[in-house]
Tab-separated table of C-alpha atoms in Angstrom:
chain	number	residue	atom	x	y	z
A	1	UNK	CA	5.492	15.124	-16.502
A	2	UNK	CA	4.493	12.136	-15.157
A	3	UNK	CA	3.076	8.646	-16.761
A	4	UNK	CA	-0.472	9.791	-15.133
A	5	UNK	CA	-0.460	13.092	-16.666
A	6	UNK	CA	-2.213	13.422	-20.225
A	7	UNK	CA	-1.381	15.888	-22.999
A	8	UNK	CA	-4.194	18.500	-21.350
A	9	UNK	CA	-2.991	18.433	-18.021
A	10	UNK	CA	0.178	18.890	-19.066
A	11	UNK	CA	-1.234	22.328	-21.002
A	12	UNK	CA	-3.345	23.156	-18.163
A	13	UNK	CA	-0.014	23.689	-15.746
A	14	UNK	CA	1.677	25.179	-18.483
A	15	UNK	CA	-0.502	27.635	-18.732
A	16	UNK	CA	-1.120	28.251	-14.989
A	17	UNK	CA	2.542	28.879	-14.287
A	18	UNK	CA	2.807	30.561	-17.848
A	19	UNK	CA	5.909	28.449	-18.835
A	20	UNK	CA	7.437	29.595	-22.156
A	21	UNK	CA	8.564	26.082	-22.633
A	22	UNK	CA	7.165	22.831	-23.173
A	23	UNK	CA	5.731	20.612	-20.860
A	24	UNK	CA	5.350	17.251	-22.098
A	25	UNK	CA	3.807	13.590	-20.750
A	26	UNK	CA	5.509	10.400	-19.970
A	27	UNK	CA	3.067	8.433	-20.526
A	28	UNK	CA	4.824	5.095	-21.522
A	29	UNK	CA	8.069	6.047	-18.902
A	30	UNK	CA	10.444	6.468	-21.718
A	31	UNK	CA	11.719	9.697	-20.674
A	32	UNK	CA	11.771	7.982	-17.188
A	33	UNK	CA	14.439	5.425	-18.385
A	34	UNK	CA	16.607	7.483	-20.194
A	35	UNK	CA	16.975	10.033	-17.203
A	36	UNK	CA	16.861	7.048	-14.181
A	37	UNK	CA	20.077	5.620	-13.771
A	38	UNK	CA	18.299	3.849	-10.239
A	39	UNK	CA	17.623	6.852	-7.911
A	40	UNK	CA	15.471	8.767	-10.080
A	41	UNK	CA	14.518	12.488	-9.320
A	42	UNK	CA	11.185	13.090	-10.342
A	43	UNK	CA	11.562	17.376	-10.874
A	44	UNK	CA	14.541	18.030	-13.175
A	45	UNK	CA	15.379	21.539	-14.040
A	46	UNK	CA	17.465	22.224	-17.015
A	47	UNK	CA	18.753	25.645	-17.789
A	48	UNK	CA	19.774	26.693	-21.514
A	49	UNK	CA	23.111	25.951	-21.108
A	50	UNK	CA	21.929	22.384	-20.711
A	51	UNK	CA	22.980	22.054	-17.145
A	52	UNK	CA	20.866	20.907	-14.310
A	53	UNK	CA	19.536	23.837	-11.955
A	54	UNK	CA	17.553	22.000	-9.907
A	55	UNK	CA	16.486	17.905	-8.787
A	56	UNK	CA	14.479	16.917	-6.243
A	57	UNK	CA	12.856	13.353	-5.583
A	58	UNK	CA	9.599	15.124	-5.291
A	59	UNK	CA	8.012	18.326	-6.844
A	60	UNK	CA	8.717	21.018	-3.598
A	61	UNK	CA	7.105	24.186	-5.454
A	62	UNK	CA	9.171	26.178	-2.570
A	63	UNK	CA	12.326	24.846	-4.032
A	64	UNK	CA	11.177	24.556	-7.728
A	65	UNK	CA	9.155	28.242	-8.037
A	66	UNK	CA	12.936	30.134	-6.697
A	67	UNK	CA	14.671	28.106	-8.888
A	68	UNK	CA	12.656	29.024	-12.338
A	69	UNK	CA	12.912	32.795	-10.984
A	70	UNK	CA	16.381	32.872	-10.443
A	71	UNK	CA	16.906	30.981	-14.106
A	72	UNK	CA	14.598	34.069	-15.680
A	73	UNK	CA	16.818	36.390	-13.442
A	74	UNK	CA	20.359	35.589	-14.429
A	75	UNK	CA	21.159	35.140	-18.053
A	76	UNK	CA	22.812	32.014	-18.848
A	77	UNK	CA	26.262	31.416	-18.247
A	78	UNK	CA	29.081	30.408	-20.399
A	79	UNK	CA	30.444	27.559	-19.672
A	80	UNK	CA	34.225	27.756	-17.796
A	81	UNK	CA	36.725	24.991	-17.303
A	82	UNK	CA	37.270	24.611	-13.800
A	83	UNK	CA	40.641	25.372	-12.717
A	84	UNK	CA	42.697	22.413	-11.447
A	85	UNK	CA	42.404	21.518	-7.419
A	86	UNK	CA	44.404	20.221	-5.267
A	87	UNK	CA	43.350	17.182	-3.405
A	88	UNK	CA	43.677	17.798	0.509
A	89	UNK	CA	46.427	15.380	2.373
A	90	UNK	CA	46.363	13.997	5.595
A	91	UNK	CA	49.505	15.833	7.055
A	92	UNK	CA	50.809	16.520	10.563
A	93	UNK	CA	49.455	19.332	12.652
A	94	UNK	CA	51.798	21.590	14.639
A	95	UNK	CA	51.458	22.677	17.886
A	96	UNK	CA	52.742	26.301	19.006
A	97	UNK	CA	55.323	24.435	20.913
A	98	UNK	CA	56.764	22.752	18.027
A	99	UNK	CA	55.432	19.391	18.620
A	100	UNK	CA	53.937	17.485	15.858
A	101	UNK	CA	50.715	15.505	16.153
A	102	UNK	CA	49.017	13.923	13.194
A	103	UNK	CA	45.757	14.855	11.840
A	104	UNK	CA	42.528	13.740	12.607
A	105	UNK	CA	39.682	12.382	10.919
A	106	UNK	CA	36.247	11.840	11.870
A	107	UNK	CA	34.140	8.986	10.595
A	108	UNK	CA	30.168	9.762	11.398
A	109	UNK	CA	28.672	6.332	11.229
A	110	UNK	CA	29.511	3.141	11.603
A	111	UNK	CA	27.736	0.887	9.456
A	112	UNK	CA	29.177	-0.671	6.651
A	113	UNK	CA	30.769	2.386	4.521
A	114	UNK	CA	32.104	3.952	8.250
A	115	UNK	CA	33.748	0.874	9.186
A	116	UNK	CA	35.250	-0.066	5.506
A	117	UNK	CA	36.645	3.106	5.189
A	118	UNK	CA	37.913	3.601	9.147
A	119	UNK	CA	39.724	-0.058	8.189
A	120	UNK	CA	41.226	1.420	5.334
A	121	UNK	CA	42.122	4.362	6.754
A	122	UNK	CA	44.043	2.637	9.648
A	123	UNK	CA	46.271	0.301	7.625
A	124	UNK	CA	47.369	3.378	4.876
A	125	UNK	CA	48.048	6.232	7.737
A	126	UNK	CA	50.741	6.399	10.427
A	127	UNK	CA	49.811	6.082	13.750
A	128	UNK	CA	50.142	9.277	14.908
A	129	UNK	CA	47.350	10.111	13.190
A	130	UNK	CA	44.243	9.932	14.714
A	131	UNK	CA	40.854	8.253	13.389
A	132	UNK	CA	37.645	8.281	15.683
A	133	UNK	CA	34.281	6.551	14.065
A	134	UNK	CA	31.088	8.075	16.091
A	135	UNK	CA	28.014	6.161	15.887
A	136	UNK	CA	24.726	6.081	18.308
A	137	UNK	CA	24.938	2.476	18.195
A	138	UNK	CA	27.142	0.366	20.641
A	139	UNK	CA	26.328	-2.114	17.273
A	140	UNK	CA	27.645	-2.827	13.978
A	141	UNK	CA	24.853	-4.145	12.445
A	142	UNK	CA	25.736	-6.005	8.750
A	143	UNK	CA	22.254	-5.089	6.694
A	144	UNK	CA	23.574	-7.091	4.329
A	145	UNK	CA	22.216	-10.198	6.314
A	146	UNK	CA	18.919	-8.611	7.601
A	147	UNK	CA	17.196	-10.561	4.391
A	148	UNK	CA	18.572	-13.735	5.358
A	149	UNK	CA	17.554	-12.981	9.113
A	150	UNK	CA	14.267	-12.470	7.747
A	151	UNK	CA	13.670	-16.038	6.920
A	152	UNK	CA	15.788	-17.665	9.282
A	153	UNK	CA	19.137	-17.975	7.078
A	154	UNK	CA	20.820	-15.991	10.224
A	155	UNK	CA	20.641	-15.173	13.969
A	156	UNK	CA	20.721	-11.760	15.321
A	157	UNK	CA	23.832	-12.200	17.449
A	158	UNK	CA	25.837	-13.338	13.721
A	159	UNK	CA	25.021	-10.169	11.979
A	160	UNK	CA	26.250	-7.785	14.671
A	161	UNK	CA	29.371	-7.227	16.551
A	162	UNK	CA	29.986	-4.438	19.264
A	163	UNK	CA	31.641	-1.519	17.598
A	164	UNK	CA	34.234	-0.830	21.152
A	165	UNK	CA	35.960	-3.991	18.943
A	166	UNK	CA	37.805	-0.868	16.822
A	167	UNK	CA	39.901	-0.409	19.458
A	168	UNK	CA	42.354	-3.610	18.787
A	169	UNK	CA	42.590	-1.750	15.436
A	170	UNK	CA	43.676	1.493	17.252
A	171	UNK	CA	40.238	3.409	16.417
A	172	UNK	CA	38.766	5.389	18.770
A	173	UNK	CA	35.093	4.310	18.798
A	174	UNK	CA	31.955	7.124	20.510
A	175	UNK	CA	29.536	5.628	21.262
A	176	UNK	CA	27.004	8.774	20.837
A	177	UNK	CA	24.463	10.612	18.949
A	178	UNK	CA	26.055	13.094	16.493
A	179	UNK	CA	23.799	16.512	16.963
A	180	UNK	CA	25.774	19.238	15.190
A	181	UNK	CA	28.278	19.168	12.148
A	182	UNK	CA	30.086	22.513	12.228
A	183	UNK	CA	31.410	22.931	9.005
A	184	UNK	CA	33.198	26.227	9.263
A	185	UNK	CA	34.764	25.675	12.755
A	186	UNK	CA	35.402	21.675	11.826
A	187	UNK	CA	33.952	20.361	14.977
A	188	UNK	CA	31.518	17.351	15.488
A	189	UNK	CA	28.936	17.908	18.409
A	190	UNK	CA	27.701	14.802	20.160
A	191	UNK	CA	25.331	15.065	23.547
A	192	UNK	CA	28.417	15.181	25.537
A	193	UNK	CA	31.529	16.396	23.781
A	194	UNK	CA	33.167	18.532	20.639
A	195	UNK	CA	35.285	16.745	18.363
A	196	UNK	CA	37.555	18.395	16.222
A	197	UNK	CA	38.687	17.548	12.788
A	198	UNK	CA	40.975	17.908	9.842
A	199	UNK	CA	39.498	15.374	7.495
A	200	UNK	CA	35.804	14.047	7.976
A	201	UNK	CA	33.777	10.912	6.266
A	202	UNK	CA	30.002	11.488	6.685
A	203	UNK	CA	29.223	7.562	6.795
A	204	UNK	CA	25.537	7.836	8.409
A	205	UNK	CA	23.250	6.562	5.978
A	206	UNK	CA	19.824	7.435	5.459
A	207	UNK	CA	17.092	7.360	8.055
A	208	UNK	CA	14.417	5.248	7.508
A	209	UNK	CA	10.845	6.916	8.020
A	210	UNK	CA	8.568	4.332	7.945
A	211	UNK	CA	6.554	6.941	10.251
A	212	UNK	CA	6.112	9.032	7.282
A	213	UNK	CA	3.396	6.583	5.914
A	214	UNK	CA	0.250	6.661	7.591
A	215	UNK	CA	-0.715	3.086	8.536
A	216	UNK	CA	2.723	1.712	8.072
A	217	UNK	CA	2.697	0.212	11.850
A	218	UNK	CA	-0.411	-1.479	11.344
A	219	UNK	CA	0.150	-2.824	7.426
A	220	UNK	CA	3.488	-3.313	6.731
A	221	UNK	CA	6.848	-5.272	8.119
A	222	UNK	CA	10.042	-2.877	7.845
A	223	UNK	CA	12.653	-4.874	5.532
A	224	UNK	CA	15.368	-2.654	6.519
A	225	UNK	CA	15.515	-3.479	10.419
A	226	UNK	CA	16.094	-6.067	12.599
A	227	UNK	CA	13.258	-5.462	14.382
A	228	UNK	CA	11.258	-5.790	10.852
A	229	UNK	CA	12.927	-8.823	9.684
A	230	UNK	CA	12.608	-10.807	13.194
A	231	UNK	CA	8.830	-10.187	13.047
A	232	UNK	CA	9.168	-11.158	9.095
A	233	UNK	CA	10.305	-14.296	10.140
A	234	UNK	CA	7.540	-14.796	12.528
A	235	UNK	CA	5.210	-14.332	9.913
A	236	UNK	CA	6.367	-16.171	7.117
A	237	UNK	CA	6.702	-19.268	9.278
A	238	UNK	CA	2.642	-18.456	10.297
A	239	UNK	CA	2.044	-17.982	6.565
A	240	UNK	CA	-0.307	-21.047	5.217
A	241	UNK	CA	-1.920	-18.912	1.916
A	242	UNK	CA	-2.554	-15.476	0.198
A	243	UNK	CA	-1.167	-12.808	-1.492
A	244	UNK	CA	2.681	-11.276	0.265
A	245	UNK	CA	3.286	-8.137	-0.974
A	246	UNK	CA	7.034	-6.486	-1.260
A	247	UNK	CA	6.595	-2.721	-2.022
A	248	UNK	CA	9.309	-0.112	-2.506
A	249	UNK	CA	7.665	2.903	-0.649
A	250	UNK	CA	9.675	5.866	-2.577
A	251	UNK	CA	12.631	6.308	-3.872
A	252	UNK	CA	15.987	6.981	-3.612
A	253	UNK	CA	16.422	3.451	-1.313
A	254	UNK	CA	19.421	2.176	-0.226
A	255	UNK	CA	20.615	-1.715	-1.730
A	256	UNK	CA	18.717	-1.373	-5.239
A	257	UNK	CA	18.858	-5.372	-5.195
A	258	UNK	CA	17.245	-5.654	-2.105
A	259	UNK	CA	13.533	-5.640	-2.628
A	260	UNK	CA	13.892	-8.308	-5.466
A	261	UNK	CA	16.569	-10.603	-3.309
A	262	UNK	CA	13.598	-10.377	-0.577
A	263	UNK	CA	11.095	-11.538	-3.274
A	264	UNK	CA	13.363	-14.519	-4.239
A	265	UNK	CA	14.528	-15.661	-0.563
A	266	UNK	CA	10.523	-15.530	0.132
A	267	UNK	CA	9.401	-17.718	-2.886
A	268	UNK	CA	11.806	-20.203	-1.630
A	269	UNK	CA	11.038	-20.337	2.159
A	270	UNK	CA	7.434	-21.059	1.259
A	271	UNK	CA	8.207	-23.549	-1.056
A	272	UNK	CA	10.917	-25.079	1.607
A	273	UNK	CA	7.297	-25.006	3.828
A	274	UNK	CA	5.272	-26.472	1.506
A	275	UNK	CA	3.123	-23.772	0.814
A	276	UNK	CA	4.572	-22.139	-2.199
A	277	UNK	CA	1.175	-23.636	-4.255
A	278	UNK	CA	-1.339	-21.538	-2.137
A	279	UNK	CA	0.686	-18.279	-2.274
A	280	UNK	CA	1.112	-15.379	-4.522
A	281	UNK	CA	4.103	-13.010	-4.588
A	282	UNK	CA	3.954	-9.374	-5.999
A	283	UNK	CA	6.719	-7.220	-6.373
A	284	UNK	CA	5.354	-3.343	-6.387
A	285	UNK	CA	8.016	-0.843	-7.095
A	286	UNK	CA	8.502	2.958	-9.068
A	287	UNK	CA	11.414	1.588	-11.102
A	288	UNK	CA	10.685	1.037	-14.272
A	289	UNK	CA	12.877	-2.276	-14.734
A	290	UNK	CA	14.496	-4.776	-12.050
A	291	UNK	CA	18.068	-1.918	-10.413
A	292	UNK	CA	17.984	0.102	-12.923
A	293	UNK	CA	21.570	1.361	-11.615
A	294	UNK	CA	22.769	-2.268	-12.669
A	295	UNK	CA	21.711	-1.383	-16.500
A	296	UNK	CA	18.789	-2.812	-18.854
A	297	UNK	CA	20.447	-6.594	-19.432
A	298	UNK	CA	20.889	-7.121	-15.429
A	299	UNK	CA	17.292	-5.739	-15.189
A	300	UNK	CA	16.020	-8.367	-17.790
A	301	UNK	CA	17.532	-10.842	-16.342
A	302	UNK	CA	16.170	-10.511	-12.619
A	303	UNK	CA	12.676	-10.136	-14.162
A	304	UNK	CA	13.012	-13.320	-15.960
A	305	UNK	CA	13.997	-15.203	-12.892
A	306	UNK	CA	11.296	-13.893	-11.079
A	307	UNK	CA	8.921	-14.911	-13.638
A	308	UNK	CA	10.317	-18.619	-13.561
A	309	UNK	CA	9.129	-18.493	-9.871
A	310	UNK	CA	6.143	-16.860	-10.674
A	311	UNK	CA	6.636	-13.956	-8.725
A	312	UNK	CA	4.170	-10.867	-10.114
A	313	UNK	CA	6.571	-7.793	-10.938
A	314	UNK	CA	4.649	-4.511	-10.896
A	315	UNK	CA	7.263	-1.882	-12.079
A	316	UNK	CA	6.162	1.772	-12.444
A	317	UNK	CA	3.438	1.060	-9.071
A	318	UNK	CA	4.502	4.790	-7.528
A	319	UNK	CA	3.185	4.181	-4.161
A	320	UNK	CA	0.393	6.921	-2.598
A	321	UNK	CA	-1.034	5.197	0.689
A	322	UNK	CA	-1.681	2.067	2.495
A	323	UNK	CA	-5.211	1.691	3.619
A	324	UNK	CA	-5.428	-1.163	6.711
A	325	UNK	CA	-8.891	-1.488	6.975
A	326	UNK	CA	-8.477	-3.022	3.718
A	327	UNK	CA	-5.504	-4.361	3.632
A	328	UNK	CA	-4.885	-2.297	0.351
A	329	UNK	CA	-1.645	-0.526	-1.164
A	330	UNK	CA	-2.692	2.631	-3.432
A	331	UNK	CA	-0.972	3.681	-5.821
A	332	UNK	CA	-1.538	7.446	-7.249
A	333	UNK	CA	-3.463	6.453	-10.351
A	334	UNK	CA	-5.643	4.891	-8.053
A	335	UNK	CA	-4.884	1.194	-8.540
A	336	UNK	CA	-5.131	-0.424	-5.425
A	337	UNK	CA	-4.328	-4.246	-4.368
A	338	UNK	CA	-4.911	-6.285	-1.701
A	339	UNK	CA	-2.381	-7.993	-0.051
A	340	UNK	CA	-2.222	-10.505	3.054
A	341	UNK	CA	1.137	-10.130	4.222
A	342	UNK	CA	2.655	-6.662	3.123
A	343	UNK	CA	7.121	-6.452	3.714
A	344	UNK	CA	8.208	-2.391	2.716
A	345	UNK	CA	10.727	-0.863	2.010
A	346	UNK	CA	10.236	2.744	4.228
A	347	UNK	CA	10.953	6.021	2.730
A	348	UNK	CA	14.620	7.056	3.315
A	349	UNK	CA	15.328	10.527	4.390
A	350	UNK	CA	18.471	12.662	5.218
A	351	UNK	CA	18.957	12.823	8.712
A	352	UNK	CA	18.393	16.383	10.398
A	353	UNK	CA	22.130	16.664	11.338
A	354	UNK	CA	23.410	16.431	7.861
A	355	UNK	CA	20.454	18.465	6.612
A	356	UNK	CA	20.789	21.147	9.430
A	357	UNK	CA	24.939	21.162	8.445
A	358	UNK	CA	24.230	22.869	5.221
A	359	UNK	CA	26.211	19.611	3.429
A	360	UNK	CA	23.173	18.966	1.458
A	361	UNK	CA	22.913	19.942	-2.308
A	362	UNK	CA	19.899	20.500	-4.930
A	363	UNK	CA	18.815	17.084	-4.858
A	364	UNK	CA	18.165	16.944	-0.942
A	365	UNK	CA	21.280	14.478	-0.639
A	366	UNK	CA	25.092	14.733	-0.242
A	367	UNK	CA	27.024	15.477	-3.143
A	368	UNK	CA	30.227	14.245	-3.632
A	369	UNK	CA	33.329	13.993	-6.823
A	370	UNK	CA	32.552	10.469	-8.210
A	371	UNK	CA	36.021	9.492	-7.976
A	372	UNK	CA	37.282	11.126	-4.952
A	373	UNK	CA	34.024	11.101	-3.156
A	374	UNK	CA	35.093	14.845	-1.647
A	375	UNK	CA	31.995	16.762	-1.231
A	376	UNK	CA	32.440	20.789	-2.395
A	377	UNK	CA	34.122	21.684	1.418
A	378	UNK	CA	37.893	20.773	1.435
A	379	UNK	CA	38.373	17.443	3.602
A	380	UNK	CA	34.971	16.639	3.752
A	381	UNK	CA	33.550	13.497	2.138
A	382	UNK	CA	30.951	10.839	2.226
A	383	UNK	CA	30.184	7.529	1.879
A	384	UNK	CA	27.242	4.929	1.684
C-alpha cells in the first residue's frame, strides 16, 4: 500500500476483501523505489509464479477484482520457454497479375518518434515501398523546445515546420485525424479514407488531459503546449515576487527531465530579471527522486543542483486537486500549498483510438519487445 496507509488500514482492507496474503505499508517509499524504474504503477499484481498479472497507474477495482478471481480460478502455471519467432520483413506484395509492389507501412503520428522513424525508414527501404506518416496536424511541432519557448529562448515559427515537407523525402504525409485502427483487417481509418497496411508504427503519443483536473484552466499553465508555454512566457516576464509552483499532475509523463529542466530555465529567467531574490521555486512531484528512469546517482545529482539554486524539491507530493479560490495544490494526505504562479504538467492518457484498437495491455499502455519495439500483433509496433 501506499506511504499514507498505516499498518491498520492496511488490515482493515485485508480483511474486507478477505486476502489470504499480506498487505503491507510503504510508509517511507522504499518499496516505491525498488519497483519505480520512472513510470511507476501504483497496483501491482503478482501471481505465485512470480509473474506480474496485473499493473495499472491507478487502483481500477473493475480491472483489479477480475484479475484476483481469475488468479484464484486458474492454478498457476509452469513456466514455458517461448518458442523462437520470426521477426516480420518488409517484402514485396504481389498482385494477382504478377506485378510486384512493395509493402507498406503506416506511421500514426508525426511528432518526434513518427518522423525519426519515417526518416529511417526511407533511407534503409527501396523505393517501391511505400511509407505514409498520418497526423491531425499540418505541424511538426519539436516539444523538445516548448521549455525554451516558455521563457523566450525560442519563437514559435523555429520549433515547427509543416509536415507536407516529407514529401522531398518521398513520404506520403495525411494530413487527418486517425479514428479507427483495424487490427485484424490492417486498415487505418481517418475522417475521409482507409489506409491499408503491411507494417504499422503507432507514433501518437499520449494525450494530454489537463481537462481531467478540475480547476486546471483557471490555476495552472500547461508545460506541454505551445499554447501553455506562450502564456508561460507572458507570465514570467509579469512576475515581480511569490511562490511559482511546477507540479507533475500524475504519472506516467512523457520527458522525465522535463519538469526539473522547467524548474532550472525558470530560476534563471528571474534572476536574468532581477527578481530571483523575491521569488520562491517549488518543485512538487510523485517521484520519489529527481527521473528515476535515469537511476539514483543522476537523481542525486539534479537534486543537488537544484538545491544550489535554491529551488524547493517536494518528491513523493502525489497530487489530489487544485483549489483556485485559494490558489492551493492538495495533495492526498492533505498537505496543501499555496502558490502564485502554478506551471503543470497535465495527466497523460491513451488516446481513444489506440484504446478502442484493442493494442492496449494490462498496464493501460502499449506494450512492445524492448529491443524490437514489436507489440504482440505481427508488424505492429510503437514508438514514443
Amino acid at each position: 500500500m501506499g506511504p499514507f496507509e498505516s499498518e491498520e488500514s492496511c488490515r482493515a482492507w485485508q480483511e474486507e476483501y478477505q486476502l489470504p496474503f499480506p498487505v503491507i505499508p510503504d510508509p517511507e517509499g522504499e518499496i516505491f523505489k525498488r519497483l519505480s524504474n520512472g513510470w511507476v504503477p501504483y497496483t501491482i499484481l503478482v501471481g505465485p509464479d512470480g509473474k506480474v498479472v496485473l499493473w495499472e497507474s491507478e487502483f481500477d477495482e473493475a480491472g483489479f477484482a477480475p484479475a484476483v478471481e481469475k488468479l484464484y480460478a486458474e492454478p498457476a502455471a509452469q513456466p514455458q520457454p517461448e518458442p523462437p519467432r520470426e521477426r516480420p520483413r518488409l517484402a514485396a506484395v504481389s498482385t494477382g497479375a504478377g506485378r510486384a509492389f512493395g509493402a507498406t507501412v503506416v506511421i500514426l503520428g508525426g511528432g518526434a518518434g513518427g518522423i525519426v522513424a519515417a526518416h529511417h525508414l526511407r533511407r534503409r527501404l527501396p523505393a517501391r515501398d511505400r511509407i505514409v506518416l498520418v497526423d491531425r496536424s499540418p505541424d511538426h511541432l519539436f516539444q523538445s523546445s516548448l521549455l525554451w519557448h516558455a521563457v523566450g529562448m525560442r519563437r514559435a515559427d523555429q520549433i515547427r515546420r509543416p509536415l507536407s515537407d516529407l514529401a522531398r523525402k518521398g513520404i506520403e504525409f495525411v494530413n487527418e485525424e486517425v479514428v479507427e485502427i483495424d487490427v485484424d483487417s490492417r486498415r487505418v481509418k481517418t475522417g475521409e479514407r482507409e489506409i491499408g497496411f503491411d507494417f504499422l508504427v503507432v507514433a501518437l503519443g499520449a494525450r494530454l488531459a489537463p481537462g481531467d483536473v478540475e480547476g486546471f484552466d483557471q490555476m495552472a499553465l500547461n508545460l506541454y503546449d505551445l499554447e501553455g508555454t506562450a502564456k508561460i512566457h507572458a507570465a514570467l516576464g509579469a512576475f515581480d515576487g511569490g511562490t511559482v509552483g511546477i507540479l507533475v499532475t500524475d504519472m506516467p509523463f512523457k520527458c522525465p527531465a522535463a519538469p526539473y529542466e522547467a524548474a532550472l530555465l525558470v530560476e534563471a529567467f528571474l534572476r536574468r530579471r532581477g527578481v530571483r531574490a523575491g521569488a520562491e521555486i517549488h518543485l512538487y512531484t510523485p517521484e520519489h527522486q529527481p527521473m528515476p528512469i535515469a537511476g539514483a546517482a543522476m537523481g542525486e545529482a539534479i537534486a543537488t543542483v537544484m538545491e544550489k539554486r535554491g529551488i524547493h524539491y517536494h518528491p513523493l507530493f502525489t497530487f489530489e486537486r487544485m483549489d483556485p479560490g485559494s490558489g492551493t495544490i492538495v495533495a492526498a494526505g492533505g498537505e496543501a500549498e499555496k502558490v502564485d504562479l502554478l506551471l503543470a504538467v497535465p495527466p497523460h492518457r491513451v488516446p481513444e483510438v489506440v484504446r478502442a484498437s484493442g493494442l492496449i495491455g494490462s498496464s493501460g499502455w502499449m506494450h512492445t519487445d524492448p529491443h524490437t519495439l514489436e507489440t504482440e500483433h505481427e508488424g505492429i509496433y510503437a514508438v514514443g
